[in-house]
């Protein structure tokens, strides 16, 4: 009998039970992760339904129509803005050759490093009434404060501009990838039939890239409805600010839950729409050969126009805010190396590191469960786990605070009744519930990075590991994880940076006197101390550049 036949004969006796039990462990862990992700949404729905009708009736008569209209206006403005800038820039750098095109391919991604609320601080500093722009205008013209009209930065339009400047890279990246993957055959055929370049783009290339563009716009929209820092600082009343006001200022838990349910319904509708759009994305090439899209050489006025159109979002979305924030930081009295700021930095790093590690571990459990047991059950668990990315941080915070606060209070009452001991808030007052909120919010990003790497591990490698007697845990430890190290590091970095920028969940759930850089920047800006807010904002931006650099490298390799 050969050695291979001996392995085949002996391995099932000793390893089938371990293999089944190992797979069962990952199944249980995968469903635990999925249920943890769906818990906040269920808790919000239950709290909203059991909160009574008086609160929701009062909200409908007072603030709910305003919240709905303002949120809808932001969604429309951001959709139009990100669509125009993202698609236009992607088409120019893909289909045209002009001075600086290689630089703009990368530079157009850089605004993604900024949270929108950081841009809001920078532009308020220069565009508000006492800012340098209006002050210079009054000095030059001699006008008084009421002698001229100037656009109000603290408005729905101002918030939409800030969000467009930091969110258009979502559309740009997906649209550019779609344009690069298209064959030039259909485009050349349209040109041969007498269509000019714009008509061929509008009738051929744009419809082919529509699913990818729609996915990018929907991602930008979901980030818009989740935004709290920008709209709160500008005094724009949306569902996100209403949840925070109801929870803290009015101490109305039922009202916060019902507002959260409204926002949750809208977010889940967008998530379903995004998934259906992505699922319909199909690209078919007519022939065996993939003809490259022919770039056009631009000269003169056309080259200058393309350069200006690409330079504007880079300038206003990255270069100008960095310059302004740096000057603001120099004029502030904030010391980044003081003991207080070291504490903010340590808190931010602790939360971001813990959340990144736990989130990636959850993604590994769920992704490996899908690998070992592909089917409806594992697919459902993965879909449930991805829903958190479409849910705003404030909704997740309310969804976790409501049940765990009730659990803490019930346990405290039982301990006092039986042992005369006050336990206080054991779970609600800890950082671990906040870390759980981060895990729910950003698990989709980690799972996507893990699955993209896992797709490169051929099924034959799994079969070879099984034939050598390896169970699921051994296969994961000795085969998958070593090969997936780059993907895992990417997932860690993405979650780390997202947690550093997250504001609404941190504001609601952080333990007492446990502030982060994002909270400190928001607090200083709320007190109109914009120079001081620039210091933590610059640190957040610098950390946010890390995943952007990774994305830039991938874009360069694709090119």
XYZ file of C-alpha atoms in Angstrom:
559
model
C 0.000 0.000 0.000
C 1.419 3.397 -0.936
C 1.909 6.302 1.450
C -0.845 8.300 -0.256
C -3.325 5.441 0.143
C -2.325 5.082 3.774
C -3.095 8.786 4.339
C -6.443 8.408 2.619
C -7.217 5.317 4.669
C -6.027 6.591 8.007
C -6.846 10.324 7.898
C -10.662 9.960 8.034
C -10.506 7.794 11.157
C -8.549 10.273 13.186
C -9.501 13.580 11.697
C -13.116 13.501 10.537
C -14.452 14.120 14.019
C -11.941 16.928 14.587
C -12.747 18.324 11.158
C -16.454 18.354 11.860
C -16.008 19.813 15.313
C -13.609 22.448 13.975
C -16.071 23.425 11.263
C -18.830 23.536 13.873
C -16.782 25.919 15.996
C -16.366 28.320 13.090
C -20.065 28.001 12.278
C -20.952 28.911 15.853
C -18.477 31.813 15.878
C -19.735 33.069 12.520
C -23.333 33.128 13.705
C -22.337 34.773 16.989
C -20.713 37.563 14.968
C -23.776 37.868 12.723
C -26.168 38.014 15.668
C -23.978 40.610 17.390
C -24.194 42.755 14.253
C -27.968 42.449 13.996
C -28.568 43.044 17.733
C -28.384 46.881 17.609
C -30.919 47.022 14.795
C -33.335 44.726 16.600
C -32.873 46.677 19.842
C -33.610 49.970 18.081
C -36.764 48.537 16.520
C -38.000 47.095 19.830
C -37.206 50.271 21.783
C -38.963 52.394 19.170
C -42.088 50.238 19.152
C -42.311 49.996 22.941
C -41.587 53.690 23.489
C -45.198 54.744 23.112
C -46.910 56.751 20.407
C -46.866 60.075 22.237
C -43.194 60.648 21.507
C -43.384 59.856 17.811
C -46.529 61.962 17.432
C -44.769 64.895 19.055
C -41.762 64.373 16.792
C -43.961 64.260 13.706
C -45.631 67.509 14.705
C -42.362 69.314 15.485
C -38.972 68.209 14.183
C -39.462 65.045 12.117
C -40.512 66.800 8.865
C -37.544 69.175 9.159
C -35.132 66.305 9.830
C -36.490 64.369 6.864
C -36.371 67.308 4.437
C -32.875 68.377 5.498
C -31.501 64.842 5.284
C -33.107 64.381 1.875
C -31.699 67.697 0.639
C -28.210 66.662 1.745
C -28.573 63.297 0.032
C -29.633 64.914 -3.259
C -26.873 67.539 -3.208
C -24.144 65.065 -2.286
C -25.355 62.579 -4.902
C -25.237 65.174 -7.675
C -21.902 66.619 -6.540
C -20.057 63.317 -6.104
C -21.494 62.016 -9.367
C -20.351 65.030 -11.375
C -16.860 65.317 -9.868
C -16.152 61.597 -9.521
C -17.288 60.518 -12.987
C -15.834 63.576 -14.729
C -12.423 63.205 -13.100
C -12.352 59.440 -13.703
C -13.136 59.881 -17.396
C -10.535 62.614 -17.873
C -7.621 60.727 -16.295
C -8.616 57.490 -18.075
C -9.390 58.772 -21.554
C -7.201 61.860 -21.922
C -3.518 62.700 -21.884
C -2.572 66.150 -20.641
C 0.190 67.622 -18.445
C -0.016 66.226 -14.913
C -2.424 63.374 -15.650
C -0.232 60.838 -13.825
C -0.186 63.071 -10.756
C -3.960 63.550 -10.793
C -4.570 59.799 -11.047
C -3.250 59.570 -7.491
C -3.955 63.048 -6.104
C -7.690 62.812 -6.749
C -7.886 60.114 -4.060
C -6.217 62.207 -1.332
C -9.363 63.986 0.019
C -10.519 60.571 1.218
C -8.077 60.985 4.123
C -10.180 63.791 5.625
C -13.265 63.390 7.764
C -15.847 65.877 6.545
C -16.003 67.636 9.915
C -12.288 68.480 9.708
C -12.870 70.198 6.367
C -15.764 72.046 7.991
C -13.437 73.475 10.659
C -10.904 74.629 8.061
C -13.386 76.319 5.745
C -15.309 77.956 8.569
C -12.022 79.490 9.727
C -11.449 81.178 6.359
C -15.018 81.755 5.031
C -16.983 82.749 8.130
C -17.729 86.410 8.839
C -14.529 87.047 10.844
C -12.499 84.848 8.479
C -9.702 86.017 6.217
C -11.817 86.052 3.036
C -14.601 88.315 4.264
C -12.220 90.451 6.329
C -10.089 91.095 3.243
C -13.201 91.860 1.201
C -14.330 94.472 3.734
C -10.854 96.012 3.945
C -10.528 96.328 0.170
C -14.018 97.652 -0.544
C -14.705 99.546 2.670
C -18.061 97.807 2.995
C -19.754 97.215 6.289
C -21.138 93.860 7.475
C -24.560 94.548 5.883
C -23.356 96.113 2.640
C -22.713 92.854 0.790
C -23.949 89.291 0.440
C -21.679 86.320 1.008
C -22.623 82.601 0.916
C -23.253 81.216 4.395
C -20.899 78.355 5.133
C -22.991 77.162 8.099
C -25.886 75.912 5.997
C -27.216 72.847 4.217
C -25.325 73.905 1.106
C -22.099 74.381 3.052
C -22.432 70.941 4.677
C -23.122 69.395 1.269
C -19.974 70.981 -0.199
C -17.842 69.611 2.651
C -19.285 66.127 2.188
C -18.877 66.227 -1.594
C -15.204 67.203 -1.302
C -14.350 64.210 0.893
C -16.749 61.613 -0.584
C -16.322 62.034 -4.352
C -13.266 59.666 -4.306
C -15.698 56.767 -3.725
C -17.299 57.486 -7.093
C -13.955 58.310 -8.716
C -12.343 55.011 -7.718
C -15.221 52.809 -8.809
C -15.894 54.744 -12.015
C -12.232 54.716 -13.009
C -11.986 50.982 -12.374
C -15.056 50.443 -14.573
C -13.649 52.611 -17.382
C -10.306 50.782 -17.265
C -12.049 47.413 -17.542
C -14.146 48.416 -20.545
C -13.115 47.324 -24.011
C -12.625 50.101 -26.508
C -14.514 48.241 -29.232
C -17.943 49.705 -28.514
C -16.512 53.199 -28.011
C -14.598 53.020 -31.299
C -17.683 51.716 -33.067
C -19.676 54.722 -31.836
C -16.961 57.076 -33.078
C -16.947 55.287 -36.448
C -20.702 55.860 -36.694
C -20.195 59.617 -36.500
C -20.534 60.270 -32.775
C -18.172 62.746 -31.170
C -16.202 61.864 -28.039
C -18.821 63.239 -25.644
C -21.699 61.477 -27.414
C -19.800 58.181 -27.421
C -19.069 58.598 -23.719
C -22.704 59.436 -22.914
C -24.275 56.699 -25.048
C -21.741 53.859 -24.648
C -19.146 54.171 -21.887
C -21.362 55.722 -19.203
C -24.160 53.109 -19.426
C -21.582 50.297 -19.228
C -20.113 51.818 -16.049
C -23.506 52.681 -14.515
C -23.577 49.847 -11.901
C -20.147 50.771 -10.529
C -20.996 54.488 -10.521
C -24.287 53.822 -8.740
C -22.463 51.792 -6.085
C -20.034 54.666 -5.495
C -22.832 57.230 -5.214
C -24.758 55.018 -2.802
C -21.650 54.608 -0.631
C -21.322 58.400 -0.527
C -25.013 58.723 0.361
C -24.717 56.221 3.228
C -21.757 58.185 4.597
C -23.830 61.359 4.267
C -26.752 60.132 6.345
C -24.285 58.786 8.927
C -22.400 62.085 9.234
C -22.756 63.880 12.545
C -19.724 66.102 13.006
C -20.242 68.325 9.956
C -23.985 68.870 10.267
C -23.779 69.343 14.028
C -21.064 71.985 13.744
C -22.932 73.821 10.977
C -26.196 73.720 12.936
C -27.954 71.667 10.254
C -30.688 69.541 11.790
C -30.740 65.988 10.411
C -31.688 62.605 11.809
C -28.104 62.134 13.048
C -28.144 65.339 15.106
C -31.692 64.628 16.273
C -30.656 61.280 17.742
C -27.829 62.876 19.698
C -30.030 65.757 20.915
C -32.812 63.417 22.025
C -30.392 61.125 23.833
C -28.311 63.715 25.687
C -29.960 67.137 25.675
C -33.571 65.971 26.125
C -32.864 62.640 27.871
C -35.609 61.149 25.697
C -34.547 57.539 25.075
C -37.777 56.631 23.281
C -37.488 59.621 20.967
C -33.869 58.778 20.175
C -34.818 55.166 19.413
C -37.680 56.201 17.140
C -35.511 58.684 15.253
C -32.854 55.976 14.993
C -35.444 53.586 13.549
C -36.353 56.137 10.865
C -32.706 56.566 9.933
C -32.111 52.806 10.118
C -34.972 52.148 7.690
C -33.546 54.631 5.203
C -30.025 53.208 5.560
C -31.184 49.613 5.077
C -33.179 50.635 2.016
C -29.989 52.122 0.560
C -28.046 48.969 1.472
C -30.562 46.773 -0.357
C -30.470 49.145 -3.323
C -26.664 49.099 -3.401
C -26.564 45.296 -3.231
C -29.140 44.877 -5.992
C -27.292 47.373 -8.190
C -23.979 45.640 -7.616
C -25.560 42.253 -8.250
C -26.764 43.354 -11.698
C -23.323 44.586 -12.769
C -22.248 42.507 -15.772
C -19.599 43.247 -18.368
C -19.594 41.313 -21.622
C -16.990 41.639 -24.337
C -17.998 40.815 -27.866
C -14.722 39.231 -28.889
C -11.853 37.268 -27.469
C -9.511 40.214 -27.480
C -9.831 43.146 -25.131
C -9.115 46.319 -27.067
C -7.720 49.066 -24.848
C -9.580 52.347 -24.627
C -7.760 54.856 -26.849
C -6.668 57.923 -24.806
C -6.877 61.279 -26.541
C -3.970 63.711 -26.537
C -5.221 67.093 -25.340
C -3.447 70.295 -26.256
C -3.926 74.007 -25.818
C -7.190 75.140 -24.273
C -8.507 71.596 -23.906
C -5.436 70.482 -21.957
C -5.655 73.552 -19.738
C -9.347 72.943 -19.101
C -8.765 69.290 -18.174
C -5.923 70.304 -15.848
C -8.089 72.897 -14.099
C -11.043 70.514 -13.713
C -8.835 67.884 -12.076
C -6.928 70.398 -9.965
C -9.982 72.019 -8.382
C -11.155 69.043 -6.251
C -7.566 68.264 -5.232
C -6.930 71.862 -4.242
C -10.161 72.448 -2.328
C -10.450 68.927 -0.956
C -6.863 68.419 0.240
C -4.164 71.045 -0.389
C -6.014 74.128 0.883
C -7.410 72.416 4.035
C -3.960 71.072 4.930
C -2.420 74.525 4.520
C -5.173 76.198 6.552
C -5.130 73.603 9.345
C -1.347 73.789 9.602
C -1.444 77.583 9.985
C -4.291 77.305 12.479
C -2.288 74.790 14.493
C 0.727 77.104 14.596
C -1.454 79.918 15.976
C -3.089 77.738 18.627
C -1.931 77.173 22.168
C -2.472 73.429 21.967
C 0.576 71.328 22.738
C 0.419 67.992 20.965
C 3.117 66.617 23.280
C 1.488 67.671 26.533
C 0.315 65.028 28.978
C -3.306 65.835 28.171
C -2.891 65.346 24.424
C -0.814 62.232 24.970
C -3.835 60.914 26.859
C -6.158 61.727 23.933
C -3.750 59.998 21.567
C -3.439 56.950 23.825
C -7.224 56.658 24.106
C -7.616 56.912 20.337
C -4.880 54.367 19.685
C -6.262 51.980 22.320
C -9.764 52.070 20.869
C -8.592 51.880 17.258
C -6.147 49.033 17.893
C -8.577 46.979 19.974
C -11.406 47.485 17.507
C -9.186 46.663 14.519
C -7.913 43.409 16.037
C -11.356 42.241 17.205
C -13.019 43.222 13.919
C -10.437 41.385 11.819
C -10.728 38.301 14.044
C -14.511 38.387 13.542
C -14.000 38.727 9.781
C -11.677 35.699 9.792
C -14.241 33.585 11.662
C -17.049 34.608 9.350
C -15.023 34.405 6.130
C -13.600 30.981 6.996
C -17.091 29.747 7.898
C -18.225 30.743 4.411
C -15.221 28.945 2.957
C -15.813 25.709 4.832
C -19.596 25.621 4.527
C -20.715 27.595 1.482
C -24.462 27.826 1.255
C -27.521 29.753 2.263
C -26.790 29.672 6.010
C -23.260 31.084 5.766
C -24.347 33.565 3.088
C -27.143 34.822 5.340
C -24.729 35.238 8.252
C -22.313 37.202 6.053
C -25.107 39.432 4.734
C -26.317 40.176 8.266
C -22.777 41.091 9.288
C -22.379 43.504 6.383
C -25.482 45.502 7.263
C -23.617 47.403 9.983
C -21.675 49.429 7.414
C -24.948 50.892 6.156
C -26.066 51.839 9.670
C -24.908 55.188 11.120
C -22.769 55.083 14.236
C -25.395 56.915 16.257
C -27.988 54.230 15.478
C -25.603 51.449 16.501
C -24.796 53.330 19.713
C -28.465 53.658 20.639
C -29.084 50.035 19.686
C -26.366 48.808 22.032
C -26.931 51.265 24.871
C -30.626 50.458 25.294
C -30.400 46.682 25.993
C -27.088 46.736 27.870
C -28.145 49.656 30.059
C -31.290 47.703 30.957
C -29.142 44.643 31.702
C -26.752 46.670 33.874
C -29.617 48.266 35.802
C -31.348 44.919 36.348
C -28.154 43.314 37.616
C -27.438 46.290 39.872
C -30.960 46.093 41.345
C -30.583 42.338 41.966
C -27.189 42.778 43.652
C -28.525 45.549 45.892
C -31.613 43.529 46.823
C -29.695 40.368 47.671
C -26.223 41.505 48.745
C -26.593 45.272 49.330
C -23.851 45.886 46.754
C -24.011 48.548 44.054
C -22.397 47.334 40.846
C -23.116 50.401 38.705
C -22.755 50.164 34.930
C -20.461 47.217 34.350
C -20.922 46.887 30.597
C -22.393 50.211 29.506
C -19.659 52.201 31.189
C -16.764 50.237 29.656
C -14.794 50.735 26.461
C -15.627 47.201 25.332
C -19.183 48.063 24.411
C -17.793 50.947 22.360
C -15.358 48.529 20.698
C -18.312 46.246 19.927
C -20.064 49.182 18.244
C -16.977 49.778 16.102
C -16.899 46.090 15.183
C -20.525 46.176 14.054
C -19.966 49.400 12.112
C -16.798 48.417 10.244
C -16.945 44.621 9.953
C -18.062 44.873 6.319
C -14.824 46.653 5.363
C -12.667 44.033 7.102
C -14.704 41.169 5.643
C -14.383 42.588 2.154
C -10.603 42.831 2.436
C -10.385 39.298 3.860
C -12.607 37.794 1.153
C -10.653 39.504 -1.629
C -7.491 37.827 -0.349
C -9.225 34.512 0.302
C -10.331 34.322 -3.334
C -6.669 33.860 -4.297
C -6.352 30.681 -2.192
C -7.180 27.834 -4.582
C -9.509 25.073 -3.447
C -6.795 22.529 -4.276
C -4.762 23.905 -1.351
C -7.617 23.065 1.002
C -7.847 19.570 -0.452
C -4.102 19.076 -0.070
C -4.236 20.189 3.570
C -7.112 17.796 4.277
C -5.276 14.911 2.631
C -2.390 15.537 5.015
C -4.686 15.266 8.024
C -5.158 18.951 8.759
C -8.450 19.988 10.330
C -10.117 23.367 9.777
C -8.064 25.116 12.455
C -4.792 23.691 11.139
C -5.757 24.622 7.585
C -6.513 28.173 8.674
C -3.333 28.520 10.720
C -0.871 26.847 8.336
C -2.311 27.607 4.891
C -4.767 30.512 4.839
C -3.362 33.004 7.342
C 0.230 32.995 5.971
C -1.095 33.590 2.441
C -3.601 36.222 3.579
C -1.176 38.339 5.592
C -1.263 41.332 3.170
C -5.071 41.305 3.076
C -5.286 41.041 6.852
C -2.893 43.957 7.318
C -4.964 46.014 4.882
C -8.139 45.172 6.810
C -6.461 46.094 10.110
C -5.340 49.429 8.741
C -8.710 50.311 7.210
C -10.610 49.582 10.431
C -7.952 51.360 12.521
C -8.298 54.584 10.536
C -12.106 54.406 10.374
C -12.245 54.120 14.168
C -9.896 57.079 14.551
C -12.345 59.211 12.519
C -15.612 57.863 13.980
C -17.435 60.551 15.995
C -21.153 59.908 16.783
C -20.745 56.452 18.362
C -17.751 57.694 20.363
C -19.625 60.734 21.645
C -22.591 58.664 22.817
C -20.849 55.578 24.222
C -17.446 56.638 25.504
C -16.827 56.201 29.254
C -16.862 59.292 31.420
C -13.773 61.475 30.919
C -12.460 59.170 28.188
C -11.934 61.521 25.254
C -10.296 60.820 21.911
C -8.723 63.074 19.302
C -11.997 63.203 17.352
C -13.965 64.130 20.480
C -11.403 66.781 21.430
C -11.521 68.325 17.953
C -15.330 68.371 18.045
C -15.402 69.898 21.529
C -12.942 72.685 20.680
C -14.751 73.476 17.437
C -18.101 73.572 19.266
C -16.568 76.186 21.584
C -15.450 78.168 18.499
C -11.788 77.451 19.295
C -10.971 76.509 15.734
C -7.226 77.040 16.066
C -7.145 74.478 18.852
C -9.330 72.041 16.911
C -6.792 72.112 14.074
C -4.178 70.200 16.103
C -6.122 66.948 16.687
C -7.663 67.323 13.231
C -4.219 67.271 11.620
C -3.327 64.097 13.499
C -6.558 62.424 12.357
C -5.839 63.485 8.781
C -2.254 62.187 8.941
C -3.463 58.795 10.144
C -6.121 58.788 7.444
C -3.434 59.098 4.778
C -2.227 55.541 5.482
C -5.054 53.641 3.743
C -5.145 56.284 1.016
C -1.490 55.537 0.254
C -2.355 51.839 -0.001
C -5.172 52.633 -2.410
C -2.850 54.834 -4.461
C -0.356 51.977 -4.776
C -3.090 49.654 -6.000
C -4.236 52.225 -8.551
C -0.669 52.619 -9.788
C -0.238 48.861 -10.176
C -3.542 48.552 -12.036
C -2.450 51.269 -14.440
